[in-house]
Structure formats: structure tokens, C-alpha cells
GROMACS .gro file of C-alpha atoms in nm:
model
  218
    1ILE     CA    1   0.000   0.000   0.000
    2PRO     CA    2   0.148   0.341  -0.093
    3LYS     CA    3   0.189   0.514   0.242
    4ASN     CA    4   0.013   0.847   0.291
    5LYS     CA    5  -0.108   0.853  -0.071
    6LYS     CA    6  -0.459   0.898  -0.206
    7GLY     CA    7  -0.638   0.605  -0.366
    8VAL     CA    8  -0.978   0.484  -0.481
    9CYS     CA    9  -1.120   0.135  -0.430
   10LEU     CA   10  -1.305  -0.078  -0.683
   11PHE     CA   11  -1.573  -0.186  -0.437
   12SER     CA   12  -1.823  -0.467  -0.493
   13GLY     CA   13  -1.975  -0.466  -0.145
   14GLY     CA   14  -1.835  -0.811  -0.063
   15LYS     CA   15  -1.573  -0.950   0.173
   16ASP     CA   16  -1.268  -0.928  -0.057
   17SER     CA   17  -1.291  -0.560  -0.141
   18GLY     CA   18  -1.383  -0.494   0.222
   19LEU     CA   19  -1.072  -0.673   0.351
   20ALA     CA   20  -0.848  -0.492   0.101
   21LEU     CA   21  -1.003  -0.164   0.211
   22SER     CA   22  -0.943  -0.235   0.579
   23ILE     CA   23  -0.578  -0.311   0.508
   24ALA     CA   24  -0.532  -0.002   0.290
   25CYS     CA   25  -0.695   0.243   0.530
   26ARG     CA   26  -0.415   0.191   0.780
   27GLU     CA   27  -0.154   0.315   0.533
   28ALA     CA   28  -0.325   0.546   0.287
   29GLU     CA   29  -0.627   0.770   0.229
   30ILE     CA   30  -0.908   0.612   0.029
   31VAL     CA   31  -1.106   0.905  -0.107
   32ALA     CA   32  -1.376   0.717  -0.299
   33LEU     CA   33  -1.536   0.382  -0.370
   34ILE     CA   34  -1.620   0.285  -0.728
   35ASN     CA   35  -1.898   0.033  -0.783
   36CYS     CA   36  -1.961  -0.125  -1.124
   37CYS     CA   37  -2.325  -0.210  -1.189
   38GLU     CA   38  -2.503  -0.353  -1.490
   39LYS     CA   39  -2.851  -0.202  -1.505
   40LYS     CA   40  -3.000  -0.424  -1.775
   41HIS     CA   41  -2.852  -0.761  -1.675
   42PRO     CA   42  -2.736  -0.761  -1.311
   43MET     CA   43  -2.410  -0.948  -1.254
   44PHE     CA   44  -2.378  -1.256  -1.031
   45HIS     CA   45  -2.208  -1.060  -0.754
   46GLN     CA   46  -2.397  -0.733  -0.801
   47HIS     CA   47  -2.557  -0.572  -0.498
   48ASP     CA   48  -2.846  -0.329  -0.488
   49THR     CA   49  -2.743   0.034  -0.467
   50ASN     CA   50  -2.932   0.079  -0.138
   51LEU     CA   51  -2.686  -0.164   0.026
   52ILE     CA   52  -2.384   0.001  -0.136
   53GLU     CA   53  -2.508   0.340  -0.013
   54LEU     CA   54  -2.538   0.205   0.342
   55GLN     CA   55  -2.186   0.063   0.326
   56SER     CA   56  -2.055   0.394   0.190
   57LYS     CA   57  -2.218   0.585   0.476
   58SER     CA   58  -2.079   0.344   0.736
   59LEU     CA   59  -1.732   0.377   0.585
   60LYS     CA   60  -1.768   0.755   0.549
   61ILE     CA   61  -1.624   0.721   0.199
   62PRO     CA   62  -1.824   0.855  -0.098
   63ILE     CA   63  -1.936   0.616  -0.372
   64ALA     CA   64  -1.927   0.662  -0.750
   65TYR     CA   65  -2.102   0.429  -0.995
   66SER     CA   66  -1.978   0.303  -1.331
   67ASN     CA   67  -2.243   0.151  -1.556
   68GLY     CA   68  -2.148  -0.191  -1.690
   69HIS     CA   69  -1.888  -0.449  -1.596
   70TRP     CA   70  -1.543  -0.302  -1.537
   71LYS     CA   71  -1.404  -0.536  -1.806
   72GLU     CA   72  -1.600  -0.360  -2.081
   73SER     CA   73  -1.683  -0.019  -1.933
   74THR     CA   74  -1.525   0.291  -2.082
   75GLU     CA   75  -1.705   0.499  -1.820
   76ILE     CA   76  -1.478   0.369  -1.546
   77GLN     CA   77  -1.173   0.502  -1.732
   78GLU     CA   78  -1.322   0.851  -1.734
   79ILE     CA   79  -1.408   0.824  -1.363
   80LEU     CA   80  -1.050   0.719  -1.280
   81LYS     CA   81  -0.906   1.002  -1.490
   82GLN     CA   82  -1.113   1.251  -1.294
   83TYR     CA   83  -0.987   1.114  -0.964
   84ARG     CA   84  -0.630   1.129  -1.091
   85LEU     CA   85  -0.679   1.501  -1.154
   86GLN     CA   86  -0.782   1.527  -0.787
   87GLY     CA   87  -0.453   1.380  -0.667
   88VAL     CA   88  -0.537   1.008  -0.658
   89GLU     CA   89  -0.232   0.789  -0.729
   90PHE     CA   90  -0.353   0.430  -0.701
   91VAL     CA   91  -0.653   0.200  -0.742
   92LEU     CA   92  -0.723  -0.063  -0.476
   93PHE     CA   93  -0.854  -0.407  -0.576
   94GLY     CA   94  -0.958  -0.714  -0.375
   95ASP     CA   95  -0.816  -0.965  -0.624
   96ILE     CA   96  -0.670  -1.284  -0.481
   97CYS     CA   97  -0.569  -1.530  -0.752
   98SER     CA   98  -0.729  -1.469  -1.093
   99ILE     CA   99  -0.431  -1.380  -1.312
  100LYS     CA  100  -0.655  -1.295  -1.608
  101ASP     CA  101  -0.859  -1.044  -1.408
  102ALA     CA  102  -0.550  -0.901  -1.238
  103ASN     CA  103  -0.378  -0.840  -1.573
  104ARG     CA  104  -0.688  -0.665  -1.704
  105LYS     CA  105  -0.696  -0.438  -1.401
  106ILE     CA  106  -0.327  -0.361  -1.437
  107LYS     CA  107  -0.389  -0.257  -1.798
  108LEU     CA  108  -0.689  -0.048  -1.689
  109CYS     CA  109  -0.473   0.139  -1.439
  110GLU     CA  110  -0.191   0.185  -1.688
  111SER     CA  111  -0.436   0.333  -1.938
  112VAL     CA  112  -0.523   0.615  -1.696
  113GLY     CA  113  -0.181   0.663  -1.533
  114LEU     CA  114  -0.262   0.513  -1.194
  115MET     CA  115  -0.093   0.238  -0.994
  116PRO     CA  116  -0.279  -0.091  -0.930
  117CYS     CA  117  -0.273  -0.210  -0.570
  118MET     CA  118  -0.373  -0.565  -0.470
  119PRO     CA  119  -0.287  -0.634  -0.104
  120LEU     CA  120  -0.465  -0.974  -0.101
  121TRP     CA  121  -0.286  -1.108  -0.407
  122ASN     CA  122  -0.157  -1.465  -0.380
  123LYS     CA  123  -0.208  -1.478  -0.004
  124PRO     CA  124  -0.304  -1.819   0.144
  125PHE     CA  125  -0.677  -1.855   0.212
  126ASP     CA  126  -0.619  -1.943   0.576
  127TRP     CA  127  -0.415  -1.623   0.621
  128LEU     CA  128  -0.690  -1.420   0.457
  129PHE     CA  129  -0.957  -1.576   0.676
  130GLU     CA  130  -0.755  -1.500   0.990
  131GLU     CA  131  -0.727  -1.139   0.873
  132MET     CA  132  -1.104  -1.132   0.827
  133LYS     CA  133  -1.150  -1.244   1.187
  134LYS     CA  134  -0.896  -0.990   1.316
  135ARG     CA  135  -1.080  -0.713   1.136
  136ASN     CA  136  -1.421  -0.826   1.262
  137ILE     CA  137  -1.552  -0.896   0.916
  138LYS     CA  138  -1.904  -1.032   0.909
  139CYS     CA  139  -2.037  -1.134   0.569
  140LEU     CA  140  -2.348  -1.302   0.436
  141LEU     CA  141  -2.347  -1.578   0.173
  142SER     CA  142  -2.589  -1.394  -0.051
  143SER     CA  143  -2.550  -1.580  -0.382
  144VAL     CA  144  -2.438  -1.943  -0.417
  145ARG     CA  145  -2.416  -2.222  -0.672
  146PRO     CA  146  -2.630  -2.539  -0.641
  147GLN     CA  147  -2.366  -2.756  -0.471
  148ILE     CA  148  -2.385  -2.537  -0.159
  149LYS     CA  149  -2.741  -2.409  -0.184
  150GLU     CA  150  -2.814  -2.501   0.180
  151TYR     CA  151  -2.568  -2.229   0.286
  152VAL     CA  152  -2.734  -1.935   0.111
  153GLY     CA  153  -2.830  -1.670   0.365
  154LYS     CA  154  -2.578  -1.798   0.621
  155ILE     CA  155  -2.294  -1.600   0.778
  156LEU     CA  156  -1.952  -1.716   0.657
  157ASP     CA  157  -1.808  -1.830   0.989
  158ASN     CA  158  -1.524  -2.062   1.085
  159GLU     CA  159  -1.745  -2.374   1.074
  160ILE     CA  160  -1.868  -2.306   0.720
  161TYR     CA  161  -1.519  -2.203   0.604
  162GLU     CA  162  -1.375  -2.536   0.724
  163LYS     CA  163  -1.671  -2.728   0.579
  164PHE     CA  164  -1.613  -2.576   0.235
  165LYS     CA  165  -1.250  -2.687   0.246
  166GLU     CA  166  -1.357  -3.037   0.353
  167ILE     CA  167  -1.601  -3.083   0.063
  168GLY     CA  168  -1.369  -2.931  -0.197
  169ILE     CA  169  -1.531  -2.588  -0.229
  170ASN     CA  170  -1.291  -2.297  -0.263
  171PRO     CA  171  -1.332  -2.133   0.082
  172PHE     CA  172  -1.317  -1.784  -0.069
  173GLY     CA  173  -1.544  -1.858  -0.365
  174GLU     CA  174  -1.263  -1.791  -0.611
  175MET     CA  175  -1.405  -2.040  -0.862
  176GLY     CA  176  -1.741  -1.864  -0.860
  177GLU     CA  177  -1.902  -2.093  -0.600
  178PHE     CA  178  -2.047  -1.804  -0.399
  179HIS     CA  179  -2.048  -1.431  -0.340
  180THR     CA  180  -2.083  -1.242  -0.016
  181THR     CA  181  -2.233  -0.925   0.127
  182LEU     CA  182  -2.023  -0.727   0.373
  183LEU     CA  183  -2.225  -0.655   0.688
  184ASP     CA  184  -1.959  -0.538   0.932
  185ILE     CA  185  -1.587  -0.463   0.950
  186ASP     CA  186  -1.348  -0.277   1.180
  187ILE     CA  187  -1.368   0.040   0.967
  188PHE     CA  188  -1.750   0.057   0.965
  189GLU     CA  189  -1.914   0.319   1.187
  190PHE     CA  190  -2.220   0.097   1.218
  191PRO     CA  191  -2.302  -0.263   1.114
  192ILE     CA  192  -2.549  -0.334   0.834
  193GLN     CA  193  -2.867  -0.500   0.962
  194TYR     CA  194  -3.063  -0.738   0.741
  195ASN     CA  195  -3.388  -0.925   0.710
  196ILE     CA  196  -3.411  -1.222   0.471
  197LYS     CA  197  -3.753  -1.226   0.308
  198SER     CA  198  -3.712  -1.536   0.091
  199VAL     CA  199  -3.469  -1.771  -0.083
  200TYR     CA  200  -3.510  -1.829  -0.454
  201GLN     CA  201  -3.355  -2.013  -0.747
  202CYS     CA  202  -3.252  -1.832  -1.066
  203GLU     CA  203  -2.997  -1.853  -1.347
  204ASP     CA  204  -2.726  -1.649  -1.513
  205LYS     CA  205  -2.493  -1.719  -1.805
  206HIS     CA  206  -2.293  -1.960  -1.588
  207GLY     CA  207  -2.595  -2.163  -1.482
  208GLU     CA  208  -2.816  -2.215  -1.180
  209LYS     CA  209  -2.772  -2.015  -0.860
  210TRP     CA  210  -2.956  -1.956  -0.534
  211GLU     CA  211  -3.004  -1.608  -0.393
  212ILE     CA  212  -3.186  -1.427  -0.114
  213ASP     CA  213  -3.441  -1.152  -0.128
  214VAL     CA  214  -3.314  -0.940   0.158
  215GLU     CA  215  -3.377  -0.601   0.312
  216TYR     CA  216  -3.070  -0.415   0.439
  217TYR     CA  217  -3.094  -0.128   0.685
  218LYS     CA  218  -2.900   0.070   0.945
   0.00000   0.00000   0.00000
């Protein structure tokens, strides 16, 4: 993390970007969150903007939105250029092990003259999970694939983490097995409360998934 420098964070609202943010905030100043959202065809890991707004308020960091997936969006380049003019020097990502995605993000940063920063990169999953516990991260399994559908709506705790390893599920969902919603972390001013209304089955381009209809509130 560049010490005492200004950065922005590509923020999904899940555990990985939350953990990266917690690590970065001890060394640098994160002046904005950037959330990519697809309005016509919501992405597998996409959260409603009402949740993102709550997280932004709890973090006391403003949020900017880029329409479309970051892989295809030209809007995100313009957003990053504007932040660079405001003194931002780096972009924070929560990437862990996808080389393809990491290389794309490096190229994105190079195209706008900013430095990519990935503090979780290539770290062992057990180390990452211990860091989550140290930083009081609480996250909800909000979207899962069929093989772990019984865990949708559960909090990712130590028991579930170990169970996923036991049954051969990547414990951080790095193969697309699940996505999470960040409910609490050491840098939140207040935790996000939630009420699960229902569990439902749906599909995306990768196949079947199970999600929750949930209300988030302060």
C-alpha cells in the first residue's frame, strides 16, 4: 500500500474488497469507492445500490457508480481520470488469484496513469480468513451455486469455512461458488442490519444459482 497517498477502491460490497479496504486504510487515504453495476442484466455478484449506499455511509467514503462491468466499461476510465486530476495515485482491488482479471486491471490502471494495488494477491486462504477475523468482518453468503445451496443466507463463519475446504469448495469462492455481502468490519461506523424475506432459485450465463431476497438497513 502506498503510504500516505490517495487512492480509490473498486468496491463490490463483498468481503474481498472490504478486507483490502481495511488493510489499505491503515496506510493510505481512500477518497472514494467505485462500484460497477449492470442495469439491464445484473451481474452474479452485483448488490443493490441501497446496500452500497449504506456501506458507503458506514465507511464515510463517498461512492461513485460506473455503468457496466469493469471489463467492458469505458465509463470507469473517465471516472478514474477525474480522480487522478484530484490527486489520486492508485486504485485498490480485492483480487486474490485470478491472473486474467489481475492483468486486465493492471492494464486499466496503466491506461489512466494510476498504480494498481492488490494487497490480497496470492495470499493463502487461511491467512486471509484470519485477517477477516482480526478485522471483525461479518459477511453473508448472498449468492451461491447449487452444490452449496443449503448455505445461502448464512454468515460465513469458521465452521462453514472449514466445511467448504472439507467438501472441496474454494473457501473464498474464487471459482465462482459463492459471493458475499459485507455486513460489518473494523472500519464501519455501524453494522449493516438485514432481514431475509425469501430464498429463490434463478440462473445467469454460468448456470443455476440460489439467492436471497433481503432487506438491508441501518
